[in-house]
Tab-separated table of C-alpha atoms and ligand atoms in Angstrom:
chain	number	residue	atom	x	y	z
X	1	UNK	CA	34.063	-12.417	13.987
X	2	UNK	CA	33.086	-8.979	15.301
X	3	UNK	CA	35.266	-6.118	14.418
X	4	UNK	CA	35.853	-7.450	10.929
X	5	UNK	CA	34.597	-5.376	8.079
X	6	UNK	CA	30.923	-5.853	7.222
X	7	UNK	CA	30.149	-8.219	4.373
X	8	UNK	CA	26.892	-6.390	4.008
X	9	UNK	CA	25.473	-3.256	5.414
X	10	UNK	CA	21.928	-1.849	5.380
X	11	UNK	CA	21.291	1.654	6.647
X	12	UNK	CA	17.875	3.344	7.091
X	13	UNK	CA	16.113	0.952	4.693
X	14	UNK	CA	12.594	1.847	3.862
X	15	UNK	CA	10.381	0.020	1.377
X	16	UNK	CA	6.836	0.969	0.387
X	17	UNK	CA	4.744	-0.443	-2.406
X	18	UNK	CA	2.245	1.714	-4.280
X	19	UNK	CA	-1.418	0.832	-3.732
X	20	UNK	CA	-4.113	0.862	-6.397
X	21	UNK	CA	-5.883	3.747	-4.610
X	22	UNK	CA	-2.768	5.924	-4.961
X	23	UNK	CA	-1.601	5.470	-1.374
X	24	UNK	CA	1.369	3.419	-0.365
X	25	UNK	CA	1.841	0.251	1.663
X	26	UNK	CA	4.752	0.778	3.987
X	27	UNK	CA	6.465	-2.588	4.464
X	28	UNK	CA	9.864	-1.858	5.973
X	29	UNK	CA	11.034	1.167	7.923
X	30	UNK	CA	14.258	2.247	9.537
X	31	UNK	CA	16.072	-1.056	8.960
X	32	UNK	CA	19.733	-1.017	9.980
X	33	UNK	CA	21.761	-4.161	9.893
X	34	UNK	CA	25.228	-5.510	9.270
X	35	UNK	CA	26.413	-8.972	8.390
X	36	UNK	CA	29.936	-9.938	9.299
X	37	UNK	CA	32.125	-12.725	8.077
X	38	UNK	CA	31.495	-16.029	9.769
X	39	UNK	CA	27.916	-15.271	10.867
X	40	UNK	CA	24.619	-16.842	10.359
X	41	UNK	CA	22.000	-14.048	10.857
X	42	UNK	CA	18.367	-14.909	11.390
X	43	UNK	CA	15.515	-12.697	10.342
X	44	UNK	CA	12.701	-13.933	12.530
X	45	UNK	CA	9.188	-12.663	12.314
X	46	UNK	CA	5.596	-13.467	11.552
X	47	UNK	CA	4.348	-13.725	8.055
X	48	UNK	CA	3.835	-10.376	6.471
X	49	UNK	CA	6.501	-8.643	8.574
X	50	UNK	CA	8.669	-7.892	5.477
X	51	UNK	CA	11.403	-10.581	5.834
X	52	UNK	CA	11.248	-11.680	2.226
X	53	UNK	CA	11.082	-8.101	1.074
X	54	UNK	CA	14.312	-7.310	2.903
X	55	UNK	CA	15.949	-10.441	1.432
X	56	UNK	CA	14.928	-9.385	-2.030
X	57	UNK	CA	16.455	-5.926	-1.487
X	58	UNK	CA	19.681	-7.503	-0.334
X	59	UNK	CA	19.654	-9.862	-3.345
X	60	UNK	CA	19.332	-6.801	-5.606
X	61	UNK	CA	15.952	-8.093	-6.928
X	62	UNK	CA	14.167	-4.981	-5.818
X	63	UNK	CA	15.170	-1.448	-4.864
X	64	UNK	CA	14.633	0.247	-1.459
X	65	UNK	CA	12.382	3.322	-1.361
X	66	UNK	CA	14.981	4.973	0.879
X	67	UNK	CA	18.205	4.004	2.593
X	68	UNK	CA	21.401	2.411	1.482
X	69	UNK	CA	22.622	-1.178	0.975
X	70	UNK	CA	26.210	-2.014	0.461
X	71	UNK	CA	28.041	-5.222	-0.213
X	72	UNK	CA	31.811	-5.220	0.661
X	73	UNK	CA	31.645	-1.465	0.782
X	74	UNK	CA	30.027	-1.113	-2.664
X	75	UNK	CA	26.434	0.078	-3.136
X	76	UNK	CA	24.094	-2.675	-4.376
X	77	UNK	CA	22.373	-1.886	-7.686
X	78	UNK	CA	20.887	-5.021	-8.995
X	79	UNK	CA	21.968	-8.558	-8.353
X	80	UNK	CA	25.490	-8.793	-6.992
X	81	UNK	CA	27.615	-11.737	-8.191
X	82	UNK	CA	28.621	-12.697	-4.700
X	83	UNK	CA	25.109	-13.084	-3.313
X	84	UNK	CA	23.007	-16.164	-3.907
X	85	UNK	CA	19.576	-17.216	-2.757
X	86	UNK	CA	17.811	-20.417	-1.733
X	87	UNK	CA	14.000	-20.181	-1.892
X	88	UNK	CA	11.349	-21.962	0.091
X	89	UNK	CA	10.000	-23.863	-2.860
X	90	UNK	CA	12.377	-25.730	-5.060
X	91	UNK	CA	12.250	-23.676	-8.167
X	92	UNK	CA	13.893	-26.342	-10.377
X	93	UNK	CA	13.467	-26.780	-14.073
X	94	UNK	CA	11.573	-30.055	-14.464
X	95	UNK	CA	13.048	-30.782	-17.917
X	96	UNK	CA	16.649	-30.533	-16.658
X	97	UNK	CA	18.574	-33.163	-14.664
X	98	UNK	CA	20.006	-32.453	-11.278
X	99	UNK	CA	23.392	-31.756	-12.839
X	100	UNK	CA	21.955	-29.454	-15.480
X	101	UNK	CA	19.874	-27.587	-12.865
X	102	UNK	CA	22.989	-26.985	-10.783
X	103	UNK	CA	25.243	-26.153	-13.698
X	104	UNK	CA	22.755	-23.577	-14.947
X	105	UNK	CA	23.907	-21.099	-12.375
X	106	UNK	CA	27.414	-21.037	-13.930
X	107	UNK	CA	26.522	-21.099	-17.574
X	108	UNK	CA	25.544	-17.421	-17.501
X	109	UNK	CA	29.056	-16.716	-16.264
X	110	UNK	CA	30.979	-17.787	-19.434
X	111	UNK	CA	33.137	-20.203	-17.593
X	112	UNK	CA	35.136	-22.904	-19.350
X	113	UNK	CA	33.101	-26.123	-19.670
X	114	UNK	CA	35.616	-28.208	-17.656
X	115	UNK	CA	35.432	-25.713	-14.809
X	116	UNK	CA	31.631	-25.681	-14.832
X	117	UNK	CA	31.635	-29.492	-14.698
X	118	UNK	CA	34.152	-29.626	-11.856
X	119	UNK	CA	32.351	-27.016	-9.694
X	120	UNK	CA	28.906	-28.479	-10.345
X	121	UNK	CA	29.934	-31.985	-9.390
X	122	UNK	CA	31.632	-30.670	-6.316
X	123	UNK	CA	28.511	-28.812	-5.211
X	124	UNK	CA	26.332	-31.892	-5.836
X	125	UNK	CA	28.730	-33.989	-3.864
X	126	UNK	CA	28.978	-31.596	-1.004
X	127	UNK	CA	25.244	-31.375	-0.508
X	128	UNK	CA	24.759	-35.120	-0.509
X	129	UNK	CA	23.334	-35.640	-4.021
X	130	UNK	CA	26.137	-37.887	-5.260
X	131	UNK	CA	24.650	-40.508	-7.554
X	132	UNK	CA	21.624	-38.392	-8.472
X	133	UNK	CA	23.373	-36.277	-11.090
X	134	UNK	CA	21.171	-37.533	-13.926
X	135	UNK	CA	17.933	-37.759	-12.049
X	136	UNK	CA	15.047	-35.446	-12.977
X	137	UNK	CA	13.367	-33.324	-10.212
X	138	UNK	CA	10.188	-35.454	-10.408
X	139	UNK	CA	12.220	-38.449	-9.336
X	140	UNK	CA	13.336	-36.782	-6.150
X	141	UNK	CA	11.772	-36.380	-2.726
X	142	UNK	CA	11.129	-32.866	-1.378
X	143	UNK	CA	14.291	-33.012	0.741
X	144	UNK	CA	16.435	-34.035	-2.255
X	145	UNK	CA	14.939	-31.262	-4.407
X	146	UNK	CA	15.752	-28.711	-1.816
X	147	UNK	CA	19.319	-30.070	-1.729
X	148	UNK	CA	19.454	-29.272	-5.420
X	149	UNK	CA	18.291	-25.742	-4.505
X	150	UNK	CA	21.200	-25.453	-2.106
X	151	UNK	CA	23.693	-26.856	-4.621
X	152	UNK	CA	22.492	-24.411	-7.297
X	153	UNK	CA	23.112	-21.518	-4.902
X	154	UNK	CA	26.488	-22.819	-3.654
X	155	UNK	CA	27.884	-23.592	-7.113
X	156	UNK	CA	28.435	-19.892	-7.809
X	157	UNK	CA	30.669	-19.677	-4.705
X	158	UNK	CA	28.789	-16.799	-3.212
X	159	UNK	CA	30.126	-14.757	-0.313
X	160	UNK	CA	26.674	-14.439	1.136
X	161	UNK	CA	23.998	-17.114	1.085
X	162	UNK	CA	20.412	-15.813	1.523
X	163	UNK	CA	17.868	-18.395	2.516
X	164	UNK	CA	14.144	-17.664	2.510
X	165	UNK	CA	12.424	-20.227	4.797
X	166	UNK	CA	14.344	-23.043	3.087
X	167	UNK	CA	13.150	-25.727	5.434
X	168	UNK	CA	9.483	-24.723	5.901
X	169	UNK	CA	8.025	-26.741	3.030
X	170	UNK	CA	9.657	-29.954	4.165
X	171	UNK	CA	8.321	-32.488	6.591
X	172	UNK	CA	9.708	-32.303	10.179
X	173	UNK	CA	12.346	-35.089	9.916
X	174	UNK	CA	13.632	-34.071	6.502
X	175	UNK	CA	13.876	-30.413	7.588
X	176	UNK	CA	15.885	-31.407	10.618
X	177	UNK	CA	18.305	-33.611	8.635
X	178	UNK	CA	18.838	-30.832	6.143
X	179	UNK	CA	19.460	-28.248	8.878
X	180	UNK	CA	21.894	-30.501	10.594
X	181	UNK	CA	23.726	-31.315	7.419
X	182	UNK	CA	23.901	-27.586	6.543
X	183	UNK	CA	25.274	-26.692	10.003
X	184	UNK	CA	27.875	-29.486	9.788
X	185	UNK	CA	29.154	-28.222	6.444
X	186	UNK	CA	29.138	-24.636	7.777
X	187	UNK	CA	30.955	-25.457	10.987
X	188	UNK	CA	33.608	-27.478	9.126
X	189	UNK	CA	34.051	-24.538	6.737
X	190	UNK	CA	33.324	-26.797	3.740
X	191	UNK	CA	30.967	-24.430	1.984
X	192	UNK	CA	32.312	-21.691	-0.258
X	193	UNK	CA	30.355	-18.996	1.702
X	194	UNK	CA	31.313	-16.332	4.280
X	195	UNK	CA	28.009	-15.326	5.700
X	196	UNK	CA	24.431	-16.500	5.802
X	197	UNK	CA	21.072	-14.703	6.174
X	198	UNK	CA	18.301	-17.086	7.143
X	199	UNK	CA	14.679	-15.938	7.005
X	200	UNK	CA	12.388	-17.926	9.285
X	201	UNK	CA	9.137	-17.775	11.221
X	202	UNK	CA	10.247	-20.705	13.340
X	203	UNK	CA	11.737	-19.634	16.696
X	204	UNK	CA	13.475	-22.950	17.399
X	205	UNK	CA	15.026	-23.057	13.971
X	206	UNK	CA	16.401	-19.563	14.526
X	207	UNK	CA	17.917	-20.530	17.867
X	208	UNK	CA	19.275	-23.764	16.460
X	209	UNK	CA	21.028	-22.223	13.513
X	210	UNK	CA	21.808	-18.525	14.111
X	211	UNK	CA	24.546	-16.625	15.835
X	212	UNK	CA	22.428	-13.485	15.833
X	213	UNK	CA	18.617	-13.139	15.512
X	214	UNK	CA	16.866	-10.027	14.420
X	215	UNK	CA	13.321	-10.138	15.680
X	216	UNK	CA	10.928	-8.407	13.182
X	217	UNK	CA	7.802	-6.594	14.193
X	218	UNK	CA	4.930	-5.964	11.766
X	219	UNK	CA	3.061	-3.042	10.326
X	220	UNK	CA	5.444	-1.710	9.282
X	221	UNK	CA	8.146	-4.304	9.328
X	222	UNK	CA	10.987	-3.163	11.563
X	223	UNK	CA	13.637	-4.713	13.880
X	224	UNK	CA	12.234	-5.051	17.396
X	225	UNK	CA	15.368	-6.494	18.961
X	226	UNK	CA	18.606	-8.217	18.270
X	227	UNK	CA	19.393	-11.433	20.136
X	228	UNK	CA	22.862	-12.996	20.242
X	229	UNK	CA	22.851	-16.723	20.558
X	230	UNK	CA	26.086	-17.677	22.228
X	231	UNK	CA	25.484	-21.396	22.568
X	232	UNK	CA	28.195	-23.528	20.960
X	233	UNK	CA	27.364	-25.733	17.909
X	234	UNK	CA	26.063	-28.340	17.650
X	235	UNK	CA	23.150	-27.178	19.747
X	236	UNK	CA	20.719	-29.332	21.556
X	237	UNK	CA	17.031	-28.405	21.536
X	238	UNK	CA	16.531	-30.019	25.018
X	239	UNK	CA	19.368	-28.105	26.656
X	240	UNK	CA	18.010	-25.715	29.326
X	241	UNK	CA	19.961	-22.815	27.953
X	242	UNK	CA	18.490	-23.501	24.495
X	243	UNK	CA	14.989	-23.517	26.036
X	244	UNK	CA	15.809	-20.189	27.782
X	245	UNK	CA	16.727	-18.543	24.549
X	246	UNK	CA	13.483	-19.816	22.897
X	247	UNK	CA	11.457	-18.580	25.861
X	248	UNK	CA	13.118	-15.181	25.764
X	249	UNK	CA	12.229	-14.749	22.049
X	250	UNK	CA	8.570	-15.725	22.752
X	251	UNK	CA	8.528	-13.001	25.406
X	252	UNK	CA	9.975	-10.471	22.910
X	253	UNK	CA	7.478	-11.416	20.247
X	254	UNK	CA	4.422	-11.179	22.462
X	255	UNK	CA	5.385	-8.067	24.379
X	256	UNK	CA	2.864	-5.291	24.291
X	257	UNK	CA	4.210	-2.595	22.053
X	258	UNK	CA	5.168	0.632	23.814
X	259	UNK	CA	6.465	3.944	22.471
X	260	UNK	CA	6.146	5.592	19.126
X	261	UNK	CA	7.365	2.616	17.076
X	262	UNK	CA	4.250	0.710	18.247
X	263	UNK	CA	1.633	3.134	17.050
X	264	UNK	CA	1.157	1.414	13.667
X	265	UNK	CA	0.734	-1.956	15.291
X	266	UNK	CA	-1.609	-0.783	18.056
X	267	UNK	CA	-3.901	0.585	15.438
X	268	UNK	CA	-4.317	-2.833	13.872
X	269	UNK	CA	-4.206	-4.923	17.049
X	270	UNK	CA	-5.459	-5.691	19.614
X	271	UNK	CA	-8.607	-4.263	18.411
X	272	UNK	CA	-9.082	-0.781	19.771
X	273	UNK	CA	-11.569	0.649	17.274
X	274	UNK	CA	-13.872	-0.197	14.455
X	275	UNK	CA	-10.954	0.267	12.079
X	276	UNK	CA	-8.974	-2.660	13.452
X	277	UNK	CA	-8.059	-5.434	11.110
X	278	UNK	CA	-9.482	-8.655	12.491
X	279	UNK	CA	-7.538	-11.897	12.172
X	280	UNK	CA	-8.995	-15.013	10.421
X	281	UNK	CA	-9.259	-17.022	13.638
X	282	UNK	CA	-12.270	-19.301	13.840
X	283	UNK	CA	-14.437	-19.644	17.026
X	284	UNK	CA	-13.298	-23.292	16.965
X	285	UNK	CA	-9.663	-22.361	17.104
X	286	UNK	CA	-10.377	-19.997	19.990
X	287	UNK	CA	-12.270	-22.629	21.893
X	288	UNK	CA	-9.591	-25.214	21.206
X	289	UNK	CA	-6.804	-23.041	22.641
X	290	UNK	CA	-8.952	-22.021	25.673
X	291	UNK	CA	-9.712	-25.743	26.333
X	292	UNK	CA	-6.062	-26.828	25.929
X	293	UNK	CA	-4.763	-24.228	28.355
X	294	UNK	CA	-7.635	-24.558	30.847
X	295	UNK	CA	-7.045	-28.312	31.170
X	296	UNK	CA	-4.204	-30.040	33.048
X	297	UNK	CA	-1.267	-29.922	32.991
X	298	UNK	CA	-1.636	-26.160	32.277
X	299	UNK	CA	-4.633	-25.442	34.515
X	300	UNK	CA	-5.282	-22.027	33.122
X	301	UNK	CA	-1.779	-20.723	32.493
X	302	UNK	CA	0.763	-21.963	29.964
X	303	UNK	CA	4.120	-21.108	28.566
X	304	UNK	CA	3.738	-20.271	24.873
X	305	UNK	CA	6.722	-22.408	23.775
X	306	UNK	CA	5.216	-25.372	25.638
X	307	UNK	CA	1.772	-25.002	24.079
X	308	UNK	CA	3.361	-24.569	20.718
X	309	UNK	CA	5.204	-27.855	21.076
X	310	UNK	CA	2.268	-29.574	22.833
X	311	UNK	CA	-0.181	-28.632	20.114
X	312	UNK	CA	2.392	-28.727	17.300
X	313	UNK	CA	1.546	-25.184	16.265
X	314	UNK	CA	3.967	-22.810	14.543
X	315	UNK	CA	4.036	-19.204	15.715
X	316	UNK	CA	2.134	-18.133	12.624
X	317	UNK	CA	-0.745	-20.257	13.754
X	318	UNK	CA	-0.448	-19.893	17.567
X	319	UNK	CA	0.077	-16.102	17.869
X	320	UNK	CA	-2.994	-14.987	15.988
X	321	UNK	CA	-5.196	-17.319	18.129
X	322	UNK	CA	-3.579	-16.228	21.355
X	323	UNK	CA	-3.929	-12.547	20.380
X	324	UNK	CA	-7.581	-13.040	19.448
X	325	UNK	CA	-8.204	-14.538	22.859
X	326	UNK	CA	-6.498	-11.523	24.357
X	327	UNK	CA	-8.648	-9.169	22.258
X	328	UNK	CA	-11.760	-11.048	23.358
X	329	UNK	CA	-10.549	-10.910	26.994
X	330	UNK	CA	-10.572	-14.701	27.222
X	331	UNK	CA	-6.869	-14.682	28.006
X	332	UNK	CA	-3.997	-12.402	28.799
X	333	UNK	CA	-0.606	-12.542	27.179
X	334	UNK	CA	2.255	-11.685	29.400
X	335	UNK	CA	5.928	-12.456	29.405
X	336	UNK	CA	5.580	-15.352	27.053
X	337	UNK	CA	2.718	-16.843	29.086
X	338	UNK	CA	-0.915	-17.255	28.066
X	339	UNK	CA	-3.245	-16.955	31.071
X	340	UNK	CA	-6.890	-17.761	30.679
X	341	UNK	CA	-9.215	-15.154	32.289
X	342	UNK	CA	-12.094	-16.102	34.639
X	343	UNK	CA	-14.579	-15.663	31.713
X	344	UNK	CA	-12.243	-17.850	29.585
X	345	UNK	CA	-12.335	-20.570	32.270
X	346	UNK	CA	-16.096	-20.255	32.511
X	347	UNK	CA	-16.260	-20.693	28.771
X	348	UNK	CA	-14.097	-23.798	28.986
X	349	UNK	CA	-16.404	-25.404	31.519
X	350	UNK	CA	-19.682	-24.311	29.985
X	351	UNK	CA	-22.074	-26.320	27.630
X	352	UNK	CA	-22.586	-25.243	24.003
X	353	UNK	CA	-25.446	-22.764	24.676
X	354	UNK	CA	-23.665	-21.131	27.564
X	355	UNK	CA	-20.536	-20.890	25.519
X	356	UNK	CA	-22.441	-19.025	22.802
X	357	UNK	CA	-23.844	-16.634	25.388
X	358	UNK	CA	-20.398	-15.876	26.885
X	359	UNK	CA	-18.941	-15.550	23.412
X	360	UNK	CA	-21.705	-13.115	22.359
X	361	UNK	CA	-21.213	-10.968	25.468
X	362	UNK	CA	-17.494	-10.661	24.823
X	363	UNK	CA	-17.885	-10.195	21.073
X	364	UNK	CA	-20.256	-7.292	21.497
X	365	UNK	CA	-18.293	-5.766	24.356
X	366	UNK	CA	-14.719	-6.028	22.930
X	367	UNK	CA	-15.054	-6.057	19.149
X	368	UNK	CA	-16.331	-2.642	18.238
X	369	UNK	CA	-17.138	-3.638	14.693
X	370	UNK	CA	-19.481	-6.446	15.866
X	371	UNK	CA	-21.206	-4.036	18.276
X	372	UNK	CA	-21.563	-1.501	15.482
X	373	UNK	CA	-23.145	-4.036	13.140
X	374	UNK	CA	-25.483	-5.147	15.813
X	375	UNK	CA	-26.466	-1.526	16.600
X	376	UNK	CA	-27.234	-0.735	13.037
X	377	UNK	CA	-29.405	-3.816	12.716
X	378	UNK	CA	-31.208	-3.012	16.001
X	379	UNK	CA	-31.941	0.545	14.943
X	380	UNK	CA	-33.254	-0.146	11.468
X	381	UNK	CA	-36.914	-1.111	11.155
X	382	UNK	CA	-35.971	-3.686	8.532
X	383	UNK	CA	-33.292	-5.092	10.878
X	384	UNK	CA	-31.077	-5.687	7.881
X	385	UNK	CA	-28.164	-3.968	6.179
X	386	UNK	CA	-26.133	-4.585	3.116
X	387	UNK	CA	-22.498	-5.737	3.362
X	388	UNK	CA	-21.303	-2.826	1.261
X	389	UNK	CA	-22.512	-0.410	4.000
X	390	UNK	CA	-19.860	-1.810	6.337
X	391	UNK	CA	-17.153	-2.464	3.723
X	392	UNK	CA	-17.274	1.197	2.755
X	393	UNK	CA	-16.806	2.197	6.398
X	394	UNK	CA	-13.904	-0.262	6.829
X	395	UNK	CA	-12.234	1.041	3.757
X	396	UNK	CA	-11.752	4.398	5.479
X	397	UNK	CA	-9.306	2.611	7.664
X	398	UNK	CA	-7.842	-0.196	5.713
X	399	UNK	CA	-7.291	-1.670	2.225
X	400	UNK	CA	-9.860	-3.523	0.246
X	401	UNK	CA	-8.386	-6.929	1.030
X	402	UNK	CA	-8.126	-6.328	4.775
X	403	UNK	CA	-11.685	-4.972	4.799
X	404	UNK	CA	-12.916	-8.202	3.156
X	405	UNK	CA	-11.007	-10.377	5.603
X	406	UNK	CA	-12.094	-8.353	8.610
X	407	UNK	CA	-15.745	-8.573	7.578
X	408	UNK	CA	-15.431	-12.322	6.978
X	409	UNK	CA	-13.981	-12.764	10.487
X	410	UNK	CA	-16.756	-10.758	12.142
X	411	UNK	CA	-19.386	-12.631	10.170
X	412	UNK	CA	-18.001	-15.922	11.378
X	413	UNK	CA	-17.926	-14.855	15.001
X	414	UNK	CA	-21.361	-13.134	14.848
X	415	UNK	CA	-22.836	-16.339	13.448
X	416	UNK	CA	-21.308	-18.471	16.160
X	417	UNK	CA	-22.447	-16.063	18.823
X	418	UNK	CA	-25.865	-15.776	17.160
X	419	UNK	CA	-25.402	-12.011	17.452
X	420	UNK	CA	-26.536	-11.485	13.847
X	421	UNK	CA	-27.062	-13.484	10.647
X	422	UNK	CA	-25.516	-13.040	7.253
X	423	UNK	CA	-26.850	-14.132	3.891
X	424	UNK	CA	-23.793	-14.750	1.728
X	425	UNK	CA	-25.793	-14.982	-1.538
X	426	UNK	CA	-27.485	-11.584	-1.125
X	427	UNK	CA	-24.664	-10.080	0.883
X	428	UNK	CA	-27.038	-8.949	3.574
X	429	UNK	CA	-26.763	-8.791	7.338
X	430	UNK	CA	-29.925	-9.379	9.421
X	431	UNK	CA	-31.085	-10.008	12.927
X	432	UNK	CA	-33.196	-12.942	11.952
X	433	UNK	CA	-31.568	-16.221	12.368
X	434	UNK	CA	-32.524	-18.287	9.333
X	435	UNK	CA	-32.214	-21.577	11.152
Z	501	ADP	P1	7.262	-12.042	5.024
Z	501	ADP	O1	8.331	-12.598	4.149
Z	501	ADP	O2	7.769	-11.530	6.381
Z	501	ADP	O3	6.101	-12.908	5.214
Z	501	ADP	P2	6.842	-10.189	2.906
Z	501	ADP	O4	8.139	-9.444	2.767
Z	501	ADP	O5	6.578	-11.246	1.868
Z	501	ADP	O6	6.682	-10.682	4.382
Z	501	ADP	O7	5.605	-9.138	2.754
Z	501	ADP	C1	5.519	-8.046	3.585
Z	501	ADP	C2	4.293	-7.218	3.145
Z	501	ADP	O8	4.600	-6.660	1.905
Z	501	ADP	C3	3.049	-7.973	2.925
Z	501	ADP	O9	1.991	-7.278	3.369
Z	501	ADP	C4	2.942	-8.165	1.466
Z	501	ADP	O10	1.653	-8.309	1.001
Z	501	ADP	C5	3.625	-6.905	0.906
Z	501	ADP	N1	4.294	-7.054	-0.368
Z	501	ADP	C6	5.298	-7.794	-0.594
Z	501	ADP	N2	5.721	-7.694	-1.917
Z	501	ADP	C7	4.872	-6.836	-2.473
Z	501	ADP	C8	4.747	-6.298	-3.781
Z	501	ADP	N3	5.552	-6.622	-4.820
Z	501	ADP	N4	3.701	-5.410	-3.995
Z	501	ADP	C9	2.891	-5.081	-3.033
Z	501	ADP	N5	2.940	-5.523	-1.738
Z	501	ADP	C10	3.945	-6.378	-1.483
Z	502	MG	MG1	8.317	-14.460	3.309
């Protein structure tokens, strides 16, 4: 496997998008990666870390701002014939049958009709859609539709199959069946492909399917680490060595950033200044996680993978809540564990009024934007201030959208804490509580 020439090579990839205000949004920086024959590579990261953007660059659907991409030693300019993609949602044509949807991929290639027919039927067969050739997408379940998505990508006999969260829109059981079927076909060498790039935000899925996992960090998207998964296939989620791998990745993904690569991230999180982007995590979600971890069997300290499976939360849901608790000093994140602080425990055991008091104290102490709003309201004789006053300030640090989201988060927290009130109709903050 290793030592063979790279199927695909990315060097120094950078991607930035222009922003309406003339600046640029840096999405990917310093990306280096290689894909070798016989490998399934996972791109694992939280939403917004640039995974889909990288996949689109590899697919030739977009161009990097800097850096080089090559496929079998040739630079990639535009879609390469040997690279095919499976998307998260089943982008099927509703007016075409399963067979016609699959055959479509070949019709652009000016192939003899008989050959198109042979290959399409083979792909349909391979992926378990035999008997459904003349069905329309609306007649199929989500899992079957995604199988059509796979067949449509495989029918062109690509060297590299790119998959962008292909299982994430399916229910748990259907997703697992499809993963297992895919892995069986792959292990038996029955698919006409040489390498796979799988984008996912699901840690277990990455450990289940991939030979190598590239863990993405955000802001800007970059590779934090590369993890080889040497477990033999088929893998068992309950196997201790499988659990170890999952645990290790949780640790990687929650480690405090250090060094220069972390600067961008620190600025946004965990909330060092007024210019920090605040996550849309409700006070309820915070209380829920504090309660869950404070209670038995965790008793104040829990392993993130365990909470995730206990509460059935995906990392995109769990991490923002855990990080908010950390920012509010209700919990500490360390080595893949979430440990509730003394104040967090006090919160868990308090009644509603006491909870609000504790929350207010932490909000004003650890969220500078909340303290700032409160100070402005205290100092003004009217004890009120327009929303735009704060939006303008925030926009010195972040984009329009982030400023809106950040203000929305702080409004929600301020209301719960009864630290200030906000009139949504007039867009005015005030000290008076209307209730
Ligand atoms: P992921 O797939 O990891 O969730 P994406 O690659 O979709 O992340 O997006 C990464 C970031 O790039 C996001 O902040 C997103 O808003 C931004 N982005 C993606 N595509 C575009 C685009 N065409 N124009 C501007 N911003 C974009
Ligand atoms: Mg994506």
